[in-house]
Coordinates of C-alpha atoms and ligand atoms in Angstrom, one line a residue:
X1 CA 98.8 104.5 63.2
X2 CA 96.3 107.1 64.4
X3 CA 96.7 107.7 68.1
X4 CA 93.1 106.6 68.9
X5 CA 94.1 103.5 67.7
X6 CA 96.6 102.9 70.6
X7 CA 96.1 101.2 73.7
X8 CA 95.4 103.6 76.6
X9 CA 97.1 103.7 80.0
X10 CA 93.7 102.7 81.4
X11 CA 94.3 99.2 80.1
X12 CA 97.3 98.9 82.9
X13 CA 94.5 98.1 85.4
X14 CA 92.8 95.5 83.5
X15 CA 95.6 92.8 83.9
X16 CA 94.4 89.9 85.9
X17 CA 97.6 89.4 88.0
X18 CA 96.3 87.2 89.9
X19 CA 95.3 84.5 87.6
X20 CA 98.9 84.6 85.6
X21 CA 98.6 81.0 85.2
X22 CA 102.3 80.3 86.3
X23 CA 104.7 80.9 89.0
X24 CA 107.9 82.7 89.3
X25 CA 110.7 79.7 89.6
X26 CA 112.1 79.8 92.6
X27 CA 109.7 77.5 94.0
X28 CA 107.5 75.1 93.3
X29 CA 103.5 75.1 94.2
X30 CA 101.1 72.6 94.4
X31 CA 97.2 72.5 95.3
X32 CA 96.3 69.6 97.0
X33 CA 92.8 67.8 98.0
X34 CA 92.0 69.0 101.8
X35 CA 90.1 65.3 102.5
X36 CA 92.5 63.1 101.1
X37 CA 95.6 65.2 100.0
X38 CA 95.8 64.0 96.6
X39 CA 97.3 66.2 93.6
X40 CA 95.0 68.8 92.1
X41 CA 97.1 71.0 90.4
X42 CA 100.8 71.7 90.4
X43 CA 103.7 73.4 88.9
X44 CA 105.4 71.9 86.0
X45 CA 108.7 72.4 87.8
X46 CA 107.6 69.4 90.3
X47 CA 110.1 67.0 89.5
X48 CA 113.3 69.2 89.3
X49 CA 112.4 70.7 92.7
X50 CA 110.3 68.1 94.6
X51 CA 111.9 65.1 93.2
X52 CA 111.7 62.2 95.6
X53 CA 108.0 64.3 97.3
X54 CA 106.1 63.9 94.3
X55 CA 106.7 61.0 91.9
X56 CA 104.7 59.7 88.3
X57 CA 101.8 57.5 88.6
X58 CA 100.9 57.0 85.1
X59 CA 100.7 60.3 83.7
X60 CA 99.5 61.9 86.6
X61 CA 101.3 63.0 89.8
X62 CA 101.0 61.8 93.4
X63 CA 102.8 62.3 96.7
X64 CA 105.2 59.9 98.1
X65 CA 103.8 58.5 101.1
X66 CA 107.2 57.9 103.0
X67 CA 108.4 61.0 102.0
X68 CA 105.2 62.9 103.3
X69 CA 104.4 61.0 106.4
X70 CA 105.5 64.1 108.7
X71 CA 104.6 66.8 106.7
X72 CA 101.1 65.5 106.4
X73 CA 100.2 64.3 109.9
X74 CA 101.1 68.0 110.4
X75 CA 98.9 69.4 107.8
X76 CA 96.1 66.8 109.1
X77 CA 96.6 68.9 112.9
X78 CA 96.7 72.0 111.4
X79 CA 94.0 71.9 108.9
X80 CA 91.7 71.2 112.2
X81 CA 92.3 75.2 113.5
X82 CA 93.8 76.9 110.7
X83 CA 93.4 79.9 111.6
X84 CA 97.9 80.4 111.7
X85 CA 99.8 79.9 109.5
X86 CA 101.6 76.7 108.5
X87 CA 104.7 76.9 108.1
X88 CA 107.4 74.5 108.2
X89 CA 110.8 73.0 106.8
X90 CA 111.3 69.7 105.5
X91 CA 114.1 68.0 103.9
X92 CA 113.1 66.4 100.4
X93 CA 116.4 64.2 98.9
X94 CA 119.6 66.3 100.7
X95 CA 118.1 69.7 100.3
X96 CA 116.0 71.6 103.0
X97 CA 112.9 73.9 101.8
X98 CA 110.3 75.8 103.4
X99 CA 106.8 75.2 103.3
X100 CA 104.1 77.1 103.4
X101 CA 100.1 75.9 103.3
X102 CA 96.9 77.9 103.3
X103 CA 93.7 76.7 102.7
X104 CA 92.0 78.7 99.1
X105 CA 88.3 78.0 97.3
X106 CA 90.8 75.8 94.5
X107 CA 92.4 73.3 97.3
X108 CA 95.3 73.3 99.7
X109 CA 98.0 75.5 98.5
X110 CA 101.5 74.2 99.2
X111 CA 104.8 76.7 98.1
X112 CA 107.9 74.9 98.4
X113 CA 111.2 77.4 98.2
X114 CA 114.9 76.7 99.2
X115 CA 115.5 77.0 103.1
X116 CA 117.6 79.9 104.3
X117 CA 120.9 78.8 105.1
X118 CA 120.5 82.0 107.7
X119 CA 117.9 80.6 110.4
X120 CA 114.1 79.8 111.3
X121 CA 111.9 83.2 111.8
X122 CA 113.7 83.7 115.6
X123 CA 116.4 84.6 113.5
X124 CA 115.3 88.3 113.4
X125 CA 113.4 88.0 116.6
X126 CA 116.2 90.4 118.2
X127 CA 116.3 93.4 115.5
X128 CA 112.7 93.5 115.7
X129 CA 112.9 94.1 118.9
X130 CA 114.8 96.9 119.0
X131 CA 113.2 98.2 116.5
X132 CA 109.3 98.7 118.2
X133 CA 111.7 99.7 121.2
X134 CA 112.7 102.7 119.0
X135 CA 110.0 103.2 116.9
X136 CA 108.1 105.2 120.0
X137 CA 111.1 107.7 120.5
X138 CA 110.5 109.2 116.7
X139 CA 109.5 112.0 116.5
X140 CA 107.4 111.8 113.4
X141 CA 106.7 109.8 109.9
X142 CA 110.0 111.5 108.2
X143 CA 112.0 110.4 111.0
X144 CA 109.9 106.8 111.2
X145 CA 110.5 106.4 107.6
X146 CA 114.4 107.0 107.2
X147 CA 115.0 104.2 110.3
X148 CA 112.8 101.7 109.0
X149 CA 114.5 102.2 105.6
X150 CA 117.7 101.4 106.8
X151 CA 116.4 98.6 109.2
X152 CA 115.2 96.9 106.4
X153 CA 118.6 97.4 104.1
X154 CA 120.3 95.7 106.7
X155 CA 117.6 92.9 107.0
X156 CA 117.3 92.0 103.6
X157 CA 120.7 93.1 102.1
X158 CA 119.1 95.1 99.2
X159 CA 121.1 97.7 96.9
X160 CA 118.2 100.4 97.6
X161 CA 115.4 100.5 100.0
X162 CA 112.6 103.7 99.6
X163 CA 110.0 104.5 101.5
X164 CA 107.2 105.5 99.2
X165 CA 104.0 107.6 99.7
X166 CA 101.0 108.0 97.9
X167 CA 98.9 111.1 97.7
X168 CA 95.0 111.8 96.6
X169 CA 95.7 110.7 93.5
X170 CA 97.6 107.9 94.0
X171 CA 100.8 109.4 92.5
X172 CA 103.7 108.8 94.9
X173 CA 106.6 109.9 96.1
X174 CA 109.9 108.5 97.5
X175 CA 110.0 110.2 100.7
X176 CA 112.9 108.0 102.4
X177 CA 115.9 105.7 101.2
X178 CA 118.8 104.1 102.1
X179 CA 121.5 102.8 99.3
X180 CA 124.6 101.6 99.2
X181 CA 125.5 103.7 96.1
X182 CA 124.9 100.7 93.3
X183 CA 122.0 102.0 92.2
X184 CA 120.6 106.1 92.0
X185 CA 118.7 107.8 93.9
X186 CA 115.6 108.3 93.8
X187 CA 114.9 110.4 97.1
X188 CA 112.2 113.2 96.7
X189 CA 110.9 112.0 93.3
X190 CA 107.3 110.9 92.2
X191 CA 106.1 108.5 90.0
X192 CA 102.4 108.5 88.5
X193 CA 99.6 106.1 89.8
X194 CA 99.5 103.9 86.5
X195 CA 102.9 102.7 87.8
X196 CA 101.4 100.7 89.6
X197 CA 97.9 100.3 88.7
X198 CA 94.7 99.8 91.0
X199 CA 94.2 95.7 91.0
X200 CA 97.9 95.6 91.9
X201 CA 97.0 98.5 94.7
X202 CA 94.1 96.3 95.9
X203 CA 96.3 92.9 95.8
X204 CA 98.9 94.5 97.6
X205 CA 96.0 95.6 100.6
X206 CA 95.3 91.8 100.8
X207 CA 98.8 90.1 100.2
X208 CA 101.6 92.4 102.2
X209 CA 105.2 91.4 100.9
X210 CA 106.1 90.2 97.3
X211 CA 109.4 89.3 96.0
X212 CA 110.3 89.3 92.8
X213 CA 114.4 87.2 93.0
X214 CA 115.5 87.7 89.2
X215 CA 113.1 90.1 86.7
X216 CA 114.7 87.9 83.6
X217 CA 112.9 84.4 84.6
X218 CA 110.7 82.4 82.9
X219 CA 107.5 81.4 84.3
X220 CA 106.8 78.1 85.5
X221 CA 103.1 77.1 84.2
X222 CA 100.4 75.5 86.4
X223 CA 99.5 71.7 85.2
X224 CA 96.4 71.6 84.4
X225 CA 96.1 75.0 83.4
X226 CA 92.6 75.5 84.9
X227 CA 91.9 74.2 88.6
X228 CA 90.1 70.7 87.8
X229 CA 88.2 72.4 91.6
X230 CA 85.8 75.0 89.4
X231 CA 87.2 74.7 85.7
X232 CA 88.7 78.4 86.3
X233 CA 91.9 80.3 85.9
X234 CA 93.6 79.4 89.4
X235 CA 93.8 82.5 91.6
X236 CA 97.6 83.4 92.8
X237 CA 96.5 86.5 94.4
X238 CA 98.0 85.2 98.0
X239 CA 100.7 83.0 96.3
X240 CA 104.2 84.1 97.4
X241 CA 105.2 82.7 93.9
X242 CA 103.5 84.0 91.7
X243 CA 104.0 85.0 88.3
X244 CA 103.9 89.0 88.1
X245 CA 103.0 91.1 85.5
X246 CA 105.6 91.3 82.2
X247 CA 104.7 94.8 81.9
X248 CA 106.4 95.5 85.7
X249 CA 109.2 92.9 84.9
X250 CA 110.1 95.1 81.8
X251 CA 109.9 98.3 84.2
X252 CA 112.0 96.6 86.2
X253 CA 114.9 96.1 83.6
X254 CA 114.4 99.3 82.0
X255 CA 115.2 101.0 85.7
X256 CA 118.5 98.7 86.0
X257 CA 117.0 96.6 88.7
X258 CA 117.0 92.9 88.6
X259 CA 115.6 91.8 92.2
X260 CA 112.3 93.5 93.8
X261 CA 110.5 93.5 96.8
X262 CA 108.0 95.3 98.0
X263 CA 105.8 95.7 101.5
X264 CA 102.8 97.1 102.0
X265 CA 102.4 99.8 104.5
X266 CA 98.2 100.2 105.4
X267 CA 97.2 102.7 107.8
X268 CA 93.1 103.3 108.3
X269 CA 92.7 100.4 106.0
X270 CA 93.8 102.4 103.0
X271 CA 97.0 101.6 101.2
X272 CA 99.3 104.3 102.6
X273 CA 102.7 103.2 100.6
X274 CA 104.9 101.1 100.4
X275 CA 108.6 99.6 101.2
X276 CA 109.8 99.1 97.9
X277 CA 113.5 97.0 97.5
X278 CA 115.6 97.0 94.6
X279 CA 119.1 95.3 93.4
X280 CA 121.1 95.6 90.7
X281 CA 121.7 91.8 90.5
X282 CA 119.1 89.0 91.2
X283 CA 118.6 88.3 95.4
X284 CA 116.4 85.5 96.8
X285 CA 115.2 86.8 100.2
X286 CA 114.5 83.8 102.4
X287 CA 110.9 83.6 103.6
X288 CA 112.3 83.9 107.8
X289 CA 113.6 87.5 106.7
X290 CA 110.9 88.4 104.3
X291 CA 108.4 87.6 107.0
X292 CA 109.8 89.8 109.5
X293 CA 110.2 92.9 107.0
X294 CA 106.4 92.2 106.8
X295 CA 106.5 92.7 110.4
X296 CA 107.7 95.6 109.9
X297 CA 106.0 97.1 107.9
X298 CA 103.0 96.1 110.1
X299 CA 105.0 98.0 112.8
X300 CA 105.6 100.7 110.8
X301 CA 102.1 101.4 109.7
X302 CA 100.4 101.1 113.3
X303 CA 103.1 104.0 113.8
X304 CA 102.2 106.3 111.1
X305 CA 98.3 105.9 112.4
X306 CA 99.4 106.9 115.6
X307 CA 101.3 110.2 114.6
X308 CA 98.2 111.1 112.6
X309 CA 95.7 110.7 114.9
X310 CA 98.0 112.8 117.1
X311 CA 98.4 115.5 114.5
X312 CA 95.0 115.8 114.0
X313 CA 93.6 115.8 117.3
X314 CA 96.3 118.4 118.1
X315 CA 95.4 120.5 115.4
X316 CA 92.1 120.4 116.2
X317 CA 92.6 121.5 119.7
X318 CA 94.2 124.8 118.2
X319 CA 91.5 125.4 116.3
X320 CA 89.1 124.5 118.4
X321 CA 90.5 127.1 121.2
X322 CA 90.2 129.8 118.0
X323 CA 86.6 129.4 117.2
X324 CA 85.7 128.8 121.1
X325 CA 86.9 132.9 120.9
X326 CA 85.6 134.0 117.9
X327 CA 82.3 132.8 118.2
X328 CA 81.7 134.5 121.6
X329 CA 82.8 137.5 120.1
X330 CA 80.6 137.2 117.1
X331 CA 77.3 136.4 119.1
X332 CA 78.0 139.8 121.4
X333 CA 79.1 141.8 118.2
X334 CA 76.4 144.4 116.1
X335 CA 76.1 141.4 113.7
X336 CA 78.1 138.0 112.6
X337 CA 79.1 139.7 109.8
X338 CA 81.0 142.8 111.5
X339 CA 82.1 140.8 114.6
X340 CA 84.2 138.7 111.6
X341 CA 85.7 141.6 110.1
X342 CA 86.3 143.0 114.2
X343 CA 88.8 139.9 114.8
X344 CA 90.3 139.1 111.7
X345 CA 93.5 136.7 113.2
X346 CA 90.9 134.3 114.8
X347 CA 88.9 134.6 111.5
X348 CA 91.7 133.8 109.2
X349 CA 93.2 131.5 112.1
X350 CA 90.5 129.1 112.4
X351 CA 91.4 127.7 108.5
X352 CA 95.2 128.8 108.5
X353 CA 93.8 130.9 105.2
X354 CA 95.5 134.5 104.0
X355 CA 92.0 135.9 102.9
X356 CA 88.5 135.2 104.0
X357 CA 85.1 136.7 103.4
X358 CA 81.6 136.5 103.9
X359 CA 79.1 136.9 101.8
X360 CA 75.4 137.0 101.7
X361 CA 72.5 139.2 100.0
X362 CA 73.2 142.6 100.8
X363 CA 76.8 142.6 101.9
X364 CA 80.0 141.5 100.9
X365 CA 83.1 141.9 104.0
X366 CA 86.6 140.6 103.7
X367 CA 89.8 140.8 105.7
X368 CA 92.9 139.5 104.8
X369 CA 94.3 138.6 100.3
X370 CA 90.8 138.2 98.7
X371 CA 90.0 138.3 94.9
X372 CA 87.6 141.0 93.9
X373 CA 83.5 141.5 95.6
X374 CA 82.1 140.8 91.7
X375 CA 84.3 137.6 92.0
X376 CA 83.6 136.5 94.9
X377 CA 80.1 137.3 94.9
X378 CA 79.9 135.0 90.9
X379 CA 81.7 132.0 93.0
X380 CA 78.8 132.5 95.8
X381 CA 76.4 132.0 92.6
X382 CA 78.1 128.9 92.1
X383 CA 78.3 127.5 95.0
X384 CA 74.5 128.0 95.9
X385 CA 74.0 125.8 92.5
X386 CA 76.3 123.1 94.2
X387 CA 73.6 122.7 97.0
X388 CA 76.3 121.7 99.7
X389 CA 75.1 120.8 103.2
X390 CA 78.7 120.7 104.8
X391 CA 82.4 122.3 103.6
X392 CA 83.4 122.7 99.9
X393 CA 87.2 122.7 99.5
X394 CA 89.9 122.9 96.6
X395 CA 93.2 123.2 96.2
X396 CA 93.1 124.1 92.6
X397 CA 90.0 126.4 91.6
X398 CA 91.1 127.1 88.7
X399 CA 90.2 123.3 87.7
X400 CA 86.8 123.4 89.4
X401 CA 85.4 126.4 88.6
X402 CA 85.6 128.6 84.8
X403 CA 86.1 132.0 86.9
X404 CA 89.0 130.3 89.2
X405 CA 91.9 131.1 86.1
X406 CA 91.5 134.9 86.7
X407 CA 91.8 134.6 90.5
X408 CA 94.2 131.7 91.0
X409 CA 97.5 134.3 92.1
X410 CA 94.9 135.4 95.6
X411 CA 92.7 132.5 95.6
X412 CA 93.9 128.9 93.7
X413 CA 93.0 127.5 97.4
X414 CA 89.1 127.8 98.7
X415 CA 87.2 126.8 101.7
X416 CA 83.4 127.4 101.6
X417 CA 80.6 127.1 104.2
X418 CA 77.0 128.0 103.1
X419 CA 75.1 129.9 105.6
X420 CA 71.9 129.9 104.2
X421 CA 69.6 127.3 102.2
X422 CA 67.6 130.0 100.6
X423 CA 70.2 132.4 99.4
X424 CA 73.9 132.5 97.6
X425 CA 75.3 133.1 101.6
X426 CA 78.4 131.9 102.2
X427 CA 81.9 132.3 104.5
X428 CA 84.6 131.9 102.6
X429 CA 88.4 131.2 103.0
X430 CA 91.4 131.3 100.5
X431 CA 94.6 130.3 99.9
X432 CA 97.3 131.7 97.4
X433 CA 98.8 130.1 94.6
X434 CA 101.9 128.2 95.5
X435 CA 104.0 127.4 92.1
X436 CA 106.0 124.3 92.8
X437 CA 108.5 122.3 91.2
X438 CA 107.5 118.6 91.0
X439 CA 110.5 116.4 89.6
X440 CA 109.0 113.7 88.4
X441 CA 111.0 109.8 88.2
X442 CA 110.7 110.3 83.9
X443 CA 108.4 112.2 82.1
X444 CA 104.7 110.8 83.2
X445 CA 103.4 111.3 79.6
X446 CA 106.0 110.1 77.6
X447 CA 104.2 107.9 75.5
X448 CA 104.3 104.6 76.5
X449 CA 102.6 102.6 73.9
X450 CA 104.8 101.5 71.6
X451 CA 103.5 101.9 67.6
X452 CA 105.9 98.9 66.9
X453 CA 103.8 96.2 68.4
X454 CA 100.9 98.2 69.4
X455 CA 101.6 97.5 73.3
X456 CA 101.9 99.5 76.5
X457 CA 105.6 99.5 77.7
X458 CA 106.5 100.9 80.6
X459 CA 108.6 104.4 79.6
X460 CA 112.2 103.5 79.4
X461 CA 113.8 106.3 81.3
X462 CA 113.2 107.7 85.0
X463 CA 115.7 110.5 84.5
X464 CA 114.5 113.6 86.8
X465 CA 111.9 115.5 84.7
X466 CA 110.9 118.8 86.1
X467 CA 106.6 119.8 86.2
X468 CA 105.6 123.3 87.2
X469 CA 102.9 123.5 89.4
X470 CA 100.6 126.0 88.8
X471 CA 97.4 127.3 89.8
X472 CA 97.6 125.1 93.2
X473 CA 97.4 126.2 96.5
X474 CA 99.0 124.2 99.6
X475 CA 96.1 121.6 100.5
X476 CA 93.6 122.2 103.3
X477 CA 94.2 119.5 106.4
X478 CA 91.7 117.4 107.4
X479 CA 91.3 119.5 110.4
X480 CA 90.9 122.2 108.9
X481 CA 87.8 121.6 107.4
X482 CA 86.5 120.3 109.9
X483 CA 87.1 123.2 111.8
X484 CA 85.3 125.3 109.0
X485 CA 82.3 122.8 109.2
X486 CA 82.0 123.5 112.9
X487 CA 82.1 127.0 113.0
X488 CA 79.3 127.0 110.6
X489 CA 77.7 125.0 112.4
X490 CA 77.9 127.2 115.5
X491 CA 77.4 130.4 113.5
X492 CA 74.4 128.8 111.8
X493 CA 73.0 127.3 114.7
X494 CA 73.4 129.5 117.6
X495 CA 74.7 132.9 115.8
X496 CA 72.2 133.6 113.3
X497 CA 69.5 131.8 115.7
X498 CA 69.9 134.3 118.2
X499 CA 70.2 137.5 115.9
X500 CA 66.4 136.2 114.5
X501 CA 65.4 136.3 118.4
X502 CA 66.3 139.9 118.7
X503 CA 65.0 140.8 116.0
X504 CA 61.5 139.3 117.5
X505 CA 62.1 140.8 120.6
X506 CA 62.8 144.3 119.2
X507 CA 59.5 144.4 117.0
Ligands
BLA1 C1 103.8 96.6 90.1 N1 105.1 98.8 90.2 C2 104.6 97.6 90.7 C3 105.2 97.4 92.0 C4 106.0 98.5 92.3 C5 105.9 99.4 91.1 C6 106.7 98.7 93.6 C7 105.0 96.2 92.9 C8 105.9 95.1 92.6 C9 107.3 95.2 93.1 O1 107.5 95.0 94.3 O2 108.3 95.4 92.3 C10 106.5 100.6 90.9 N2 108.5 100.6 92.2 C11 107.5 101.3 91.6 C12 107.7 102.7 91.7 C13 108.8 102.9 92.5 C14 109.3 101.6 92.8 C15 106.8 103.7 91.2 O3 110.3 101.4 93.5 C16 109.4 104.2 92.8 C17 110.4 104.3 93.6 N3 103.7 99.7 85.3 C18 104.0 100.6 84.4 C19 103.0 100.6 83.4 C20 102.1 99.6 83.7 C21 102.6 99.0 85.0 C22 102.9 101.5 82.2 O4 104.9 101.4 84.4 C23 100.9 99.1 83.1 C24 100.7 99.1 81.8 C25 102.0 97.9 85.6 N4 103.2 97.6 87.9 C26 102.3 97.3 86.9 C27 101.6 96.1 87.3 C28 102.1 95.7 88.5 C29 103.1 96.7 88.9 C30 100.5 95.4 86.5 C31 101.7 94.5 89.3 C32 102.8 93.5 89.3 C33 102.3 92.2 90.0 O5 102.2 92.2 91.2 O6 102.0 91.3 89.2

């Protein structure tokens, strides 16, 4: 078939995973009436797993009284100030399960799973413990990372446990692992965005922890199908059971994995990674230990907000110390301009950039790597037609601009601050090319649409495949342009301001 023909990528992020109309069979789920706790909805797995709980009442299904006498006088007390959570375990027939209840616009959910023969959530109340006891003596997110990898390997008992990052572009990268050696590494590798695709990102913001015990099951449908509530699909999306997307259970095979589990790590409300779990053969992770891995990683975020915000406020200090400098220089010197070109380490220092110019009608002065005054004075042009109030930056000009190609060896990195409203005027700084090596977990644009069935499959191999880099600079931080924005503010504002006075003053 003709390639246009083919499902796109795109269409990974259109998969409503949280109305998969089933659940994942460890469990069993039901939805109950808040006011008078009969069945709404429930998992076709009932009888098998809450035999003797729920029980035929011709055709449809109701709860036991006897059996459900404690469980709901305590969902009558809770459902007063639910603002915790309910949890519980109760003891249906000879086996012992966990319950869980929140309240959702389609009922009172109730998830039943098999009690952990390994304790209540105290359990773990000790290795967490120790763990925000230690957490304040790293020494940064690297250091963070590797522990908390580890910490959760020997909570959960998984084969492999990563530490994954995101960047812009929600690509990511596996910056930390642990493993017993079952399974291969995956240190230092990335993986592109549509592996996991942006409703799952946004899911994963709401819902922190998800388990997947055995990638080969079959799901469990919801009876009825809709909620008889509102007559629509039934959203799962904080169900701990349910069903996930076919498309990730295939990944999952085709990467020699059968169990999963994954945690969310959200710093600055923005999804920042995530733990992600793996073994070889299937693992149910009781809901005591899965709950304090999401701990954890709640830990482990408010940890990597607080090395940033240190970072960046001590970066900004540096910088701040430079343009305190440069700018009293520059307001005593013959003009901005040549007081620049006078202190070119403070100059260059206030961006970390190699080369940096300035530019504005009848001059062009540079210090430093910079690409040619034609060049730079056609990017000024550019700029101007950008009508930017604050910073520009880029990491890759050769993307953003049709002149960037030529100039990408001296300037693939640039940091622009107008300096005038009326003409092309700007300071600029720049950055070198950088070529990296990216290895990649499989080739990103291996095709993954299959012309056998016309479906997207996930790609079938995550052997290292090595990207070159080009035309890319290393990023600009944050602070730094910041720091660019506020010295053109002060040049702007208090430079150029008091130049214009002399000027008066002279005449
Ligand atoms: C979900 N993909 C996921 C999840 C992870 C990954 C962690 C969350 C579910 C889980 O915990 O297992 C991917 N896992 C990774 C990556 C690493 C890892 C990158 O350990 C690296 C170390 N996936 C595809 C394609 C599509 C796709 C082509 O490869 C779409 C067509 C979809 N992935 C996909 C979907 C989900 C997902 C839809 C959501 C699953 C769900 O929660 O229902």
């Amino acid at each position: 078939p003709d390639a246009s023909e083919l499902p796109s990528l795109d269409l990974c992020a259109q998969e409503p995973i949280r109305i998969p109309g089933g659940i994942q069979p460890h469990g069993a789920l039901l939805f109950l009436d808040e006011a008078d706790f009969a069945v709404l909805q429930y998992s076709a797995n009932v009888d098998a797993v809450l035999g003797g709980l729920i029980v035929d009442d011709g055709g449809s299904k109701v709860i036991e009284p006897g059996a459900f006498a404690s469980l709901r006088s305590d969902l009558a007390a809770w459902l007063k100030r639910p603002d915790d959570s309910f949890e519980q375990s109760i003891l249906i027939g000879n086996n012992r399960h966990h319950v869980s209840a929140q309240r959702t616009p389609q009922g009172l959910m109730l998830e039943f799973e098999p009690a952990s023969a390994h304790g209540g959530n105290e359990a773990h109340y000790a290795k967490l413990r120790r763990f925000v006891d230690n957490a304040e003596s790293y020494q940064g997110t690297l250091e963070l990372a590797d522990a908390v990898a580890r910490e959760v390997r020997d909570l959960t008992g998984f084969n492999r446990v990563m530490i994954y990052r995101f960047n812009e572009q929600w690509d990511g990268t596996v910056i930390a692992e642990d493993g017993d050696g079952t399974l291969p590494s995956y240190l230092d590798l990335r993986f592109p965005a549509t592996d996991i695709p942006v409703q799952a990102r946004e899911l994963y913001l709401q819902n922190r922890i998800r388990l997947i015990p055995n990638a080969t099951y079959e799901p469990v449908p919801l009876v009825p199908t809709f909620s008889p509530v509102d007559r629509q699909p039934t959203d799962l999306g904080s169900s701990a059971l349910r069903s996930v997307s076919p498309i990730h259970l295939e990944y999952m095979r085709n990467m020699g994995t059968a169990a999963s589990m994954s945690i969310s790590l959200i710093v600055d409300g923005k999804l920042w990674g995530l733990i992600s779990c793996h073994n070889a053969e299937p693992l149910h992770v009781p809901p005591p230990v899965r709950n304090a891995a999401e701990f954890l990683g709640r830990i482990v975020s408010q940890q990597i907000a607080g090395f940033d915000r240190t970072n960046e406020s001590r970066q900004r200090l540096g910088f701040k110390q430079i343009e305190t400098e440069l700018i009293a220089y520059v307001s005593r010197a013959a003009s901005f301009q040549q007081g620049l070109v006078e202190r070119p380490r403070q100059w260059l220092g206030i961006t970390n950039a190699q080369g940096a110019s300035v530019i504005t009608e009848d001059m062009v002065l540079a210090t430093g790597s910079v690409p040619p005054s034609t060049a730079m004075r056609e990017l000024a042009t550019w700029l101007h037609g950008l009508k930017l109030n604050g910073p520009y930056s880029t990491d890759n000009l050769a993307a953003a601009w049709s002149g960037g190609s030529a100039i990408a060896d001296l300037a693939s990195g640039l940091l622009a601050v107008p300096i005038s409203s009326l003409h092309p005027s700007f300071i600029m700084w720049f950055r070198p090319e950088v070529v990296r090596t990216v290895n990649w977990g499989g080739d990103p644009k291996k095709p993954s649409v299959s012309e056998v069935d016309m479906r997207i499959h996930p790609r079938k191999s995550f052997e290292t495949w090595k990207e070159n880099v080009r035309d890319h600079s290393a990023p600009w931080s944050t602070a730094e342009i910041q720091s660019a924005g506020e010295f053109r503010n002060a040049v702007v504002n208090f430079v150029l301001k008091r130049a214009e006075e002399r000027a008066e003053l002279a005449e």
